[in-house]
mmCIF file of C-alpha atoms in Angstrom:
data_model
loop_
_atom_site.group_PDB
_atom_site.id
_atom_site.type_symbol
_atom_site.label_atom_id
_atom_site.label_comp_id
_atom_site.label_asym_id
_atom_site.label_seq_id
_atom_site.Cartn_x
_atom_site.Cartn_y
_atom_site.Cartn_z
ATOM 1 C CA MET A 768 0.308 -0.411 -0.042
ATOM 2 C CA ASP A 769 1.321 3.642 -0.793
ATOM 3 C CA GLU A 770 2.460 5.545 1.976
ATOM 4 C CA ALA A 771 0.781 8.402 1.989
ATOM 5 C CA GLU A 772 1.174 12.164 1.566
ATOM 6 C CA PRO A 773 1.847 14.882 4.405
ATOM 7 C CA PHE A 774 -0.592 17.266 4.771
ATOM 8 C CA THR A 775 0.948 21.330 4.673
ATOM 9 C CA TYR A 776 -1.094 24.132 5.337
ATOM 10 C CA ASP A 777 0.709 27.948 5.712
ATOM 11 C CA GLY A 778 2.945 27.754 8.395
ATOM 12 C CA GLY A 779 2.979 23.767 8.984
ATOM 13 C CA ARG A 780 3.612 19.886 8.143
ATOM 14 C CA VAL A 781 1.931 17.224 9.221
ATOM 15 C CA ASP A 782 3.589 13.911 7.514
ATOM 16 C CA PRO A 783 2.496 10.351 7.475
ATOM 17 C CA GLY A 784 1.710 8.667 11.152
ATOM 18 C CA GLU A 785 1.557 11.976 12.744
ATOM 19 C CA ARG A 786 -0.609 13.618 14.155
ATOM 20 C CA ALA A 787 -0.212 17.629 14.986
ATOM 21 C CA ASN A 788 -2.778 19.842 17.364
ATOM 22 C CA VAL A 789 -2.278 23.336 15.811
ATOM 23 C CA ARG A 790 -4.090 26.748 17.787
ATOM 24 C CA TYR A 791 -3.901 28.516 13.761
ATOM 25 C CA THR A 792 -4.414 32.107 13.719
ATOM 26 C CA VAL A 793 -7.048 33.516 11.586
ATOM 27 C CA SER A 794 -7.726 37.573 13.093
ATOM 28 C CA GLU A 795 -6.856 39.556 15.323
ATOM 29 C CA THR A 796 -8.934 40.984 18.586
ATOM 30 C CA TYR A 797 -9.406 45.297 18.712
ATOM 31 C CA LEU A 798 -6.160 45.321 20.933
ATOM 32 C CA GLY A 799 -4.000 43.311 18.402
ATOM 33 C CA ASP A 800 -4.039 39.458 20.425
ATOM 34 C CA PRO A 801 -4.601 36.499 17.791
ATOM 35 C CA VAL A 802 -7.666 34.736 17.241
ATOM 36 C CA ARG A 803 -7.012 31.324 16.685
ATOM 37 C CA ILE A 804 -8.993 28.015 16.169
ATOM 38 C CA PRO A 805 -8.564 24.182 16.991
ATOM 39 C CA VAL A 806 -7.854 22.443 14.730
ATOM 40 C CA THR A 807 -6.468 18.695 14.642
ATOM 41 C CA VAL A 808 -4.200 17.048 11.677
ATOM 42 C CA VAL A 809 -4.678 13.056 11.889
ATOM 43 C CA VAL A 810 -1.972 11.695 8.780
ATOM 44 C CA GLY A 811 -2.191 7.639 8.382
ATOM 45 C CA GLU A 812 0.696 5.994 7.581
ATOM 46 C CA ARG A 813 -1.157 4.351 4.148
ATOM 47 C CA ALA A 814 -2.624 6.962 1.729
ATOM 48 C CA GLY A 815 -6.244 7.365 1.290
ATOM 49 C CA PRO A 816 -8.593 10.246 0.838
ATOM 50 C CA THR A 817 -8.311 13.651 2.843
ATOM 51 C CA ALA A 818 -11.524 14.724 4.965
ATOM 52 C CA PHE A 819 -12.336 17.035 6.933
ATOM 53 C CA LEU A 820 -15.361 17.849 10.038
ATOM 54 C CA SER A 821 -15.749 21.247 11.234
ATOM 55 C CA ALA A 822 -18.099 22.292 14.335
ATOM 56 C CA ALA A 823 -19.447 25.799 15.309
ATOM 57 C CA ALA A 824 -19.000 28.104 12.601
ATOM 58 C CA HIS A 825 -22.301 29.431 14.897
ATOM 59 C CA GLY A 826 -20.603 29.379 17.924
ATOM 60 C CA ASP A 827 -23.586 28.641 19.958
ATOM 61 C CA GLU A 828 -23.956 25.166 18.282
ATOM 62 C CA LEU A 829 -22.716 23.506 20.343
ATOM 63 C CA ASN A 830 -23.097 19.267 19.504
ATOM 64 C CA GLY A 831 -21.000 19.106 16.700
ATOM 65 C CA VAL A 832 -18.278 20.168 19.101
ATOM 66 C CA GLU A 833 -17.983 17.095 20.663
ATOM 67 C CA VAL A 834 -18.418 14.787 17.999
ATOM 68 C CA VAL A 835 -15.154 16.311 16.665
ATOM 69 C CA ARG A 836 -13.249 16.360 19.620
ATOM 70 C CA GLU A 837 -14.307 12.393 19.935
ATOM 71 C CA VAL A 838 -13.336 11.777 17.184
ATOM 72 C CA ALA A 839 -10.225 13.302 17.381
ATOM 73 C CA HIS A 840 -9.252 12.577 20.275
ATOM 74 C CA GLU A 841 -11.109 9.018 21.711
ATOM 75 C CA TRP A 842 -11.266 7.644 18.309
ATOM 76 C CA ASP A 843 -8.364 5.032 17.787
ATOM 77 C CA LEU A 844 -6.993 6.240 14.167
ATOM 78 C CA SER A 845 -4.312 3.887 13.611
ATOM 79 C CA ASP A 846 -5.163 2.416 11.295
ATOM 80 C CA LEU A 847 -6.859 5.842 9.277
ATOM 81 C CA ARG A 848 -6.013 5.685 5.683
ATOM 82 C CA GLY A 849 -5.386 9.309 4.211
ATOM 83 C CA THR A 850 -5.721 11.853 5.967
ATOM 84 C CA LEU A 851 -8.516 13.630 8.950
ATOM 85 C CA VAL A 852 -8.782 17.179 9.342
ATOM 86 C CA CYS A 853 -11.022 18.395 12.271
ATOM 87 C CA LEU A 854 -12.093 21.361 13.298
ATOM 88 C CA PRO A 855 -14.298 21.112 16.104
ATOM 89 C CA VAL A 856 -14.734 25.782 16.699
ATOM 90 C CA LEU A 857 -14.493 27.988 13.683
ATOM 91 C CA ASN A 858 -16.089 30.456 15.112
ATOM 92 C CA VAL A 859 -13.694 31.328 18.011
ATOM 93 C CA PRO A 860 -15.092 34.904 18.326
ATOM 94 C CA GLY A 861 -18.699 33.955 18.712
ATOM 95 C CA PHE A 862 -18.253 30.396 21.163
ATOM 96 C CA ILE A 863 -16.420 32.768 23.269
ATOM 97 C CA ALA A 864 -19.601 35.269 23.258
ATOM 98 C CA GLN A 865 -21.645 31.855 23.178
ATOM 99 C CA GLU A 866 -24.062 34.235 20.227
ATOM 100 C CA ARG A 867 -24.607 32.479 16.828
ATOM 101 C CA TYR A 868 -22.404 34.686 15.045
ATOM 102 C CA LEU A 869 -18.869 36.865 14.785
ATOM 103 C CA PRO A 870 -19.092 39.501 17.832
ATOM 104 C CA VAL A 871 -17.953 41.589 14.835
ATOM 105 C CA TYR A 872 -20.987 43.208 13.416
ATOM 106 C CA ASP A 873 -22.875 40.520 13.545
ATOM 107 C CA ARG A 874 -21.482 39.145 10.616
ATOM 108 C CA ASP A 875 -22.608 34.986 9.668
ATOM 109 C CA LEU A 876 -19.153 33.530 9.056
ATOM 110 C CA ASN A 877 -21.515 30.629 7.683
ATOM 111 C CA ARG A 878 -22.652 32.971 4.950
ATOM 112 C CA SER A 879 -18.683 34.365 4.318
ATOM 113 C CA PHE A 880 -16.994 30.999 2.493
ATOM 114 C CA PRO A 881 -14.963 30.581 0.304
ATOM 115 C CA GLY A 882 -13.850 34.193 1.388
ATOM 116 C CA LYS A 883 -11.569 36.864 -0.080
ATOM 117 C CA ALA A 884 -8.442 38.504 1.621
ATOM 118 C CA GLY A 885 -8.920 42.481 1.612
ATOM 119 C CA SER A 886 -12.216 41.910 2.866
ATOM 120 C CA THR A 887 -14.274 42.301 5.475
ATOM 121 C CA SER A 888 -13.534 40.133 8.803
ATOM 122 C CA ALA A 889 -15.752 38.061 8.347
ATOM 123 C CA LYS A 890 -14.355 37.099 4.814
ATOM 124 C CA ARG A 891 -10.906 37.361 5.710
ATOM 125 C CA MET A 892 -11.402 35.014 8.716
ATOM 126 C CA ALA A 893 -13.144 32.504 6.101
ATOM 127 C CA ARG A 894 -10.374 32.651 3.364
ATOM 128 C CA ARG A 895 -7.527 30.958 6.118
ATOM 129 C CA ILE A 896 -10.116 28.351 7.417
ATOM 130 C CA PHE A 897 -10.526 27.038 3.311
ATOM 131 C CA ASP A 898 -7.736 27.738 1.935
ATOM 132 C CA ASN A 899 -5.781 26.156 4.230
ATOM 133 C CA PHE A 900 -8.007 23.385 5.796
ATOM 134 C CA VAL A 901 -11.373 22.930 3.766
ATOM 135 C CA ALA A 902 -10.051 23.289 0.283
ATOM 136 C CA PRO A 903 -6.840 19.966 0.124
ATOM 137 C CA CYS A 904 -10.094 18.046 1.790
ATOM 138 C CA ASP A 905 -11.937 15.361 -1.065
ATOM 139 C CA PHE A 906 -15.387 15.977 1.102
ATOM 140 C CA GLY A 907 -16.171 16.955 4.162
ATOM 141 C CA LEU A 908 -18.958 16.994 6.749
ATOM 142 C CA ASP A 909 -20.190 20.757 8.510
ATOM 143 C CA LEU A 910 -22.141 19.974 11.975
ATOM 144 C CA HIS A 911 -24.817 22.722 12.693
ATOM 145 C CA THR A 912 -27.636 22.699 15.485
ATOM 146 C CA SER A 913 -30.941 24.273 15.132
ATOM 147 C CA THR A 914 -30.698 28.199 16.432
ATOM 148 C CA ARG A 915 -31.499 28.915 20.031
ATOM 149 C CA GLY A 916 -35.564 29.009 20.946
ATOM 150 C CA ARG A 917 -36.280 25.734 17.896
ATOM 151 C CA THR A 918 -34.482 22.284 17.609
ATOM 152 C CA ASN A 919 -34.035 19.436 14.907
ATOM 153 C CA MET A 920 -33.845 16.039 14.674
ATOM 154 C CA LEU A 921 -30.841 14.726 13.124
ATOM 155 C CA HIS A 922 -30.977 15.120 8.804
ATOM 156 C CA VAL A 923 -28.427 16.041 6.058
ATOM 157 C CA ARG A 924 -28.444 18.907 3.878
ATOM 158 C CA ALA A 925 -26.453 18.385 0.539
ATOM 159 C CA ASP A 926 -26.535 19.080 -3.113
ATOM 160 C CA MET A 927 -27.989 15.455 -3.989
ATOM 161 C CA ALA A 928 -27.852 16.934 -8.123
ATOM 162 C CA ASP A 929 -23.903 16.436 -7.239
ATOM 163 C CA SER A 930 -23.221 12.922 -7.242
ATOM 164 C CA SER A 931 -20.290 13.054 -5.196
ATOM 165 C CA VAL A 932 -21.941 14.909 -2.577
ATOM 166 C CA ALA A 933 -24.766 12.893 -2.744
ATOM 167 C CA ARG A 934 -22.206 9.980 -2.053
ATOM 168 C CA VAL A 935 -21.241 11.308 1.183
ATOM 169 C CA ALA A 936 -24.661 12.691 2.519
ATOM 170 C CA LYS A 937 -26.257 8.676 1.441
ATOM 171 C CA ALA A 938 -23.404 6.923 3.486
ATOM 172 C CA PHE A 939 -24.007 9.550 6.650
ATOM 173 C CA ALA A 940 -27.250 7.074 6.837
ATOM 174 C CA SER A 941 -29.462 9.161 8.400
ATOM 175 C CA ASN A 942 -33.524 8.943 7.647
ATOM 176 C CA VAL A 943 -34.168 12.571 6.393
ATOM 177 C CA ILE A 944 -31.929 14.655 2.986
ATOM 178 C CA ILE A 945 -32.979 17.530 2.207
ATOM 179 C CA ASP A 946 -31.804 18.744 -1.493
ATOM 180 C CA GLY A 947 -30.355 21.751 -2.054
ATOM 181 C CA GLN A 948 -27.246 23.887 -2.807
ATOM 182 C CA GLY A 949 -27.372 26.081 -0.169
ATOM 183 C CA ALA A 950 -27.365 29.605 0.744
ATOM 184 C CA GLU A 951 -24.707 31.479 -1.719
ATOM 185 C CA GLY A 952 -21.450 31.770 1.375
ATOM 186 C CA THR A 953 -21.966 28.521 3.225
ATOM 187 C CA LEU A 954 -19.189 26.242 3.614
ATOM 188 C CA ARG A 955 -21.230 23.107 2.244
ATOM 189 C CA ARG A 956 -22.249 25.541 -0.911
ATOM 190 C CA GLU A 957 -18.836 26.953 -1.612
ATOM 191 C CA ALA A 958 -16.745 23.741 -0.841
ATOM 192 C CA SER A 959 -19.020 21.398 -2.764
ATOM 193 C CA GLU A 960 -18.456 24.164 -5.963
ATOM 194 C CA ARG A 961 -14.570 24.162 -5.533
ATOM 195 C CA ASP A 962 -14.786 19.958 -5.839
ATOM 196 C CA THR A 963 -14.515 19.243 -1.955
ATOM 197 C CA SER A 964 -17.728 17.331 -1.396
ATOM 198 C CA THR A 965 -19.641 19.080 1.441
ATOM 199 C CA VAL A 966 -22.892 18.368 3.509
ATOM 200 C CA THR A 967 -24.246 20.183 6.606
ATOM 201 C CA VAL A 968 -25.551 17.639 9.570
ATOM 202 C CA GLU A 969 -27.819 19.155 11.170
ATOM 203 C CA MET A 970 -28.992 18.005 15.142
ATOM 204 C CA GLY A 971 -30.495 19.818 18.292
ATOM 205 C CA GLU A 972 -30.753 22.784 19.409
ATOM 206 C CA ALA A 973 -28.218 25.425 20.045
ATOM 207 C CA HIS A 974 -25.811 26.575 23.787
ATOM 208 C CA ARG A 975 -25.833 22.499 24.929
ATOM 209 C CA PHE A 976 -24.690 19.096 24.674
ATOM 210 C CA GLN A 977 -27.215 16.185 23.616
ATOM 211 C CA ARG A 978 -25.707 12.925 24.008
ATOM 212 C CA GLU A 979 -28.397 11.691 21.869
ATOM 213 C CA PHE A 980 -27.180 13.508 19.120
ATOM 214 C CA ILE A 981 -23.917 13.319 19.582
ATOM 215 C CA ASP A 982 -23.662 9.181 19.203
ATOM 216 C CA ARG A 983 -26.108 9.231 16.526
ATOM 217 C CA ALA A 984 -23.954 11.591 14.916
ATOM 218 C CA LEU A 985 -20.533 9.204 15.761
ATOM 219 C CA VAL A 986 -22.601 7.002 13.930
ATOM 220 C CA GLY A 987 -22.560 8.663 10.836
ATOM 221 C CA VAL A 988 -19.407 9.842 10.734
ATOM 222 C CA GLU A 989 -18.195 6.446 10.772
ATOM 223 C CA SER A 990 -20.338 5.082 8.509
ATOM 224 C CA VAL A 991 -18.676 7.881 6.330
ATOM 225 C CA LEU A 992 -15.420 7.687 6.795
ATOM 226 C CA ALA A 993 -15.889 3.853 6.169
ATOM 227 C CA GLU A 994 -17.797 4.427 3.128
ATOM 228 C CA PHE A 995 -14.667 6.616 1.933
ATOM 229 C CA GLY A 996 -12.284 3.927 2.929
ATOM 230 C CA LEU A 997 -10.441 6.120 5.282
ATOM 231 C CA LEU A 998 -11.619 3.270 8.465
ATOM 232 C CA PRO A 999 -11.141 0.322 6.318
ATOM 233 C CA THR A 1000 -12.243 -2.003 9.025
ATOM 234 C CA GLU A 1001 -15.798 -0.157 9.872
ATOM 235 C CA ARG A 1002 -18.935 -0.655 7.715
ATOM 236 C CA VAL A 1003 -20.904 1.893 6.143
ATOM 237 C CA ARG A 1004 -24.853 2.308 7.574
ATOM 238 C CA TRP A 1005 -28.505 2.578 6.307
ATOM 239 C CA PRO A 1006 -30.889 4.100 8.425
ATOM 240 C CA GLY A 1007 -33.320 1.548 8.195
ATOM 241 C CA TRP A 1008 -35.671 4.053 5.824
ATOM 242 C CA ARG A 1009 -35.058 7.341 3.853
ATOM 243 C CA MET A 1010 -36.830 10.299 2.720
ATOM 244 C CA VAL A 1011 -34.847 12.834 0.330
ATOM 245 C CA VAL A 1012 -36.644 16.320 0.263
ATOM 246 C CA GLU A 1013 -36.202 17.429 -2.832
ATOM 247 C CA GLY A 1014 -38.750 20.484 -3.742
ATOM 248 C CA SER A 1015 -40.547 23.697 -1.937
ATOM 249 C CA GLY A 1016 -43.733 22.101 -1.665
ATOM 250 C CA GLU A 1017 -42.806 18.745 -0.117
ATOM 251 C CA LYS A 1018 -40.957 21.030 2.964
ATOM 252 C CA THR A 1019 -42.638 24.336 4.402
ATOM 253 C CA TRP A 1020 -41.816 26.496 7.546
ATOM 254 C CA LEU A 1021 -45.119 26.893 9.567
ATOM 255 C CA ARG A 1022 -45.355 29.905 11.419
ATOM 256 C CA ALA A 1023 -48.005 31.961 13.915
ATOM 257 C CA ASP A 1024 -50.580 34.230 12.764
ATOM 258 C CA ALA A 1025 -51.087 35.764 16.506
ATOM 259 C CA GLY A 1026 -48.878 36.322 19.187
ATOM 260 C CA GLY A 1027 -48.931 34.508 22.089
ATOM 261 C CA LEU A 1028 -47.540 31.248 24.067
ATOM 262 C CA VAL A 1029 -47.754 28.221 22.302
ATOM 263 C CA ASP A 1030 -48.609 24.252 23.193
ATOM 264 C CA MET A 1031 -47.127 22.353 21.033
ATOM 265 C CA HIS A 1032 -49.074 18.962 20.725
ATOM 266 C CA ALA A 1033 -45.978 16.987 18.815
ATOM 267 C CA ALA A 1034 -42.677 15.977 18.914
ATOM 268 C CA ARG A 1035 -39.233 17.178 16.845
ATOM 269 C CA GLY A 1036 -39.552 13.741 14.723
ATOM 270 C CA GLY A 1037 -42.693 12.691 15.216
ATOM 271 C CA VAL A 1038 -45.393 12.273 11.912
ATOM 272 C CA VAL A 1039 -48.306 14.299 11.849
ATOM 273 C CA ARG A 1040 -51.522 13.623 9.465
ATOM 274 C CA GLU A 1041 -52.952 16.031 7.673
ATOM 275 C CA GLY A 1042 -55.677 18.470 9.562
ATOM 276 C CA GLU A 1043 -54.318 17.229 12.464
ATOM 277 C CA THR A 1044 -53.561 20.208 15.116
ATOM 278 C CA ILE A 1045 -49.714 20.499 15.190
ATOM 279 C CA CYS A 1046 -49.853 23.471 18.049
ATOM 280 C CA THR A 1047 -52.111 25.421 20.190
ATOM 281 C CA ILE A 1048 -51.518 29.550 20.856
ATOM 282 C CA ALA A 1049 -53.524 30.823 23.204
ATOM 283 C CA ASN A 1050 -53.422 34.729 25.246
ATOM 284 C CA PRO A 1051 -52.553 34.778 28.677
ATOM 285 C CA PHE A 1052 -55.827 34.349 29.814
ATOM 286 C CA LYS A 1053 -56.432 31.155 27.699
ATOM 287 C CA THR A 1054 -59.762 33.436 26.171
ATOM 288 C CA GLU A 1055 -58.387 33.112 22.427
ATOM 289 C CA ARG A 1056 -56.887 30.148 21.093
ATOM 290 C CA THR A 1057 -55.813 29.657 17.655
ATOM 291 C CA HIS A 1058 -54.902 25.562 16.309
ATOM 292 C CA VAL A 1059 -52.542 25.404 13.782
ATOM 293 C CA GLU A 1060 -52.953 22.060 11.431
ATOM 294 C CA ALA A 1061 -51.003 20.519 9.324
ATOM 295 C CA PRO A 1062 -51.437 21.042 5.821
ATOM 296 C CA PHE A 1063 -50.268 17.472 4.342
ATOM 297 C CA THR A 1064 -49.312 14.373 6.294
ATOM 298 C CA GLY A 1065 -45.724 14.918 7.273
ATOM 299 C CA LEU A 1066 -42.200 14.903 9.699
ATOM 300 C CA LEU A 1067 -41.340 17.020 11.941
ATOM 301 C CA VAL A 1068 -37.716 17.553 11.162
ATOM 302 C CA GLY A 1069 -37.801 20.770 13.227
ATOM 303 C CA ILE A 1070 -39.682 22.457 15.987
ATOM 304 C CA LEU A 1071 -39.968 25.257 18.690
ATOM 305 C CA GLU A 1072 -38.512 25.218 21.804
ATOM 306 C CA ASN A 1073 -39.417 28.869 23.128
ATOM 307 C CA PRO A 1074 -42.680 29.068 23.620
ATOM 308 C CA VAL A 1075 -43.805 32.584 23.440
ATOM 309 C CA VAL A 1076 -44.554 33.847 19.868
ATOM 310 C CA TYR A 1077 -44.981 37.172 17.325
ATOM 311 C CA PRO A 1078 -47.553 36.939 14.460
ATOM 312 C CA GLY A 1079 -44.652 35.343 11.758
ATOM 313 C CA ASN A 1080 -42.677 33.340 13.730
ATOM 314 C CA PRO A 1081 -41.855 30.004 12.555
ATOM 315 C CA LEU A 1082 -43.436 27.310 14.345
ATOM 316 C CA CYS A 1083 -42.035 24.184 12.843
ATOM 317 C CA HIS A 1084 -40.542 22.725 9.862
ATOM 318 C CA LEU A 1085 -42.607 20.007 8.614
ATOM 319 C CA VAL A 1086 -41.639 17.848 5.355
ATOM 320 C CA LYS A 1087 -44.145 15.755 3.730
ATOM 321 C CA LEU A 1088 -44.419 11.588 3.915
ATOM 322 C CA ASP A 1089 -45.169 9.963 1.234
ATOM 323 C CA ASP A 1090 -47.336 6.252 1.368
ATOM 324 C CA ASP A 1091 -44.424 4.343 1.449
ATOM 325 C CA THR A 1092 -42.212 6.397 3.526
ATOM 326 C CA LEU A 1093 -44.950 6.387 6.095
ATOM 327 C CA ASP A 1094 -45.310 2.718 6.001
ATOM 328 C CA ALA A 1095 -41.598 2.531 6.329
ATOM 329 C CA ILE A 1096 -41.622 4.459 9.399
ATOM 330 C CA GLU A 1097 -43.853 2.696 11.224
ATOM 331 C CA ARG A 1098 -42.300 -0.631 10.387
ATOM 332 C CA ASP A 1099 -38.807 0.860 11.518
ATOM 333 C CA ASP A 1100 -37.937 -1.198 14.526
ATOM 334 C CA GLY A 1101 -34.424 0.477 16.111
ATOM 335 C CA PRO A 1102 -31.096 1.457 15.224
ATOM 336 C CA THR A 1103 -29.349 1.375 12.406
ATOM 337 C CA THR A 1104 -28.130 -1.841 11.327
ATOM 338 C CA PRO A 1105 -24.657 -2.225 8.867
ATOM 339 C CA ARG A 1106 -24.604 -2.619 4.871
ATOM 340 C CA ASP A 1107 -21.509 -3.427 2.686
ATOM 341 C CA PRO A 1108 -20.051 -0.097 2.000
ATOM 342 C CA VAL A 1109 -20.731 0.841 -1.615
ATOM 343 C CA PRO A 1110 -17.927 1.541 -4.295
ATOM 344 C CA ASP A 1111 -18.824 4.089 -5.763
ATOM 345 C CA SER A 1112 -22.244 5.774 -5.780
ATOM 346 C CA ALA A 1113 -23.798 4.679 -2.192
ATOM 347 C CA ALA A 1114 -26.569 4.566 -3.503
ATOM 348 C CA GLU A 1115 -29.385 2.472 -1.680
#
C-alpha cells in the first residue's frame, strides 16, 4: 500500500503516521492579539482520501463540537488511511461570546465562504480557514444545530444533484436528507462547488451538549469514513428508512398567525397527519386560541422550543411524507444496521 502524502498548510506540515494539535491564527482582536482556531490533523501511514470535520461555524451550536473532539481525541485512528482534518470550533469569537454570529458587526461566518483577502473581517477569517483546511480535502461534514429557541431532528442537507455530494450524504445514513445547494457563502455550497464534496449535518438545539445527537452523529461520521476507505475495518450504515426531500412543495415552515404562548402537541421527529393540530397558540388568559393544523401528512424535522411567539415567528419545519415512507417509518423497529460499503455511489 502506498504511503500517505504529508498534509501541509500555511506555516506547518504533518507527515504520514503523525498527528498535530494546532492553534491556527485566522484574525486579530481589537487589541491586536491573535484569534486562533483549534485544529487537529491526523495523517495515516497509508494513502487514502483527505476529509474534514467542522463545527461551530455558528458559535452557539455545540453538539458538533463534541462530535469532532471525540473523533479527534478518543477514537483509535491508528489504522487511518488518508488524512483527517478536525475543526471543532470555526467561529472562535462567537464561541467565546456564546453567540451565533461573529461579534464583529454580527457577521455570519457561514455566509462568508470561501472568503476573500482584503475584504471584511468575516471573509478574511473564512479565507484563512478555507484555503488551509477545507480546499485540500476531498470531502467534508459541517456540523450544525438549530438556532436558539428551536430544535432539529438529526438530518443532512446536501446538493443531491451532485453525485459526489450525494455519496457523502447517503453514507452518513440519516433518515432524512433535504436536497438543495444551500445559500451562497455557506461552507457546504462553496466547498462542494470547488470539488470538496461537503454536506451539512443538522442536529438538536444550540447552547448545549445533547448526548443522543452526539452519539448518533458519531455513527454517521464513522459510516462516511468507512464508505471512503479512511476506516477500512468499519461498516457503512443503512438507517432503516430514508426520504430525500427535493422540491419546495415537499417542505414548509409553518408560522404563527397570532401572538401568544404556544402549546406544542407533537414532538420533534414525529409524524403528523393532514388536518391534525400541531400546536395551539393562546393569550395569557386562554380565552383566545389559534389552532395550527398540518397542511399535509408529514414529519416534523424542526420545532419551536421557546414557547412565546409574535405573528410570523416560525413554529415548525414540516416535510411531506409519501405513503411508502410513512409505512417504512411505522415499520421501523430500532437503530441503524450495517451494510456492505458501496464502491462508487453509496446508492440505496
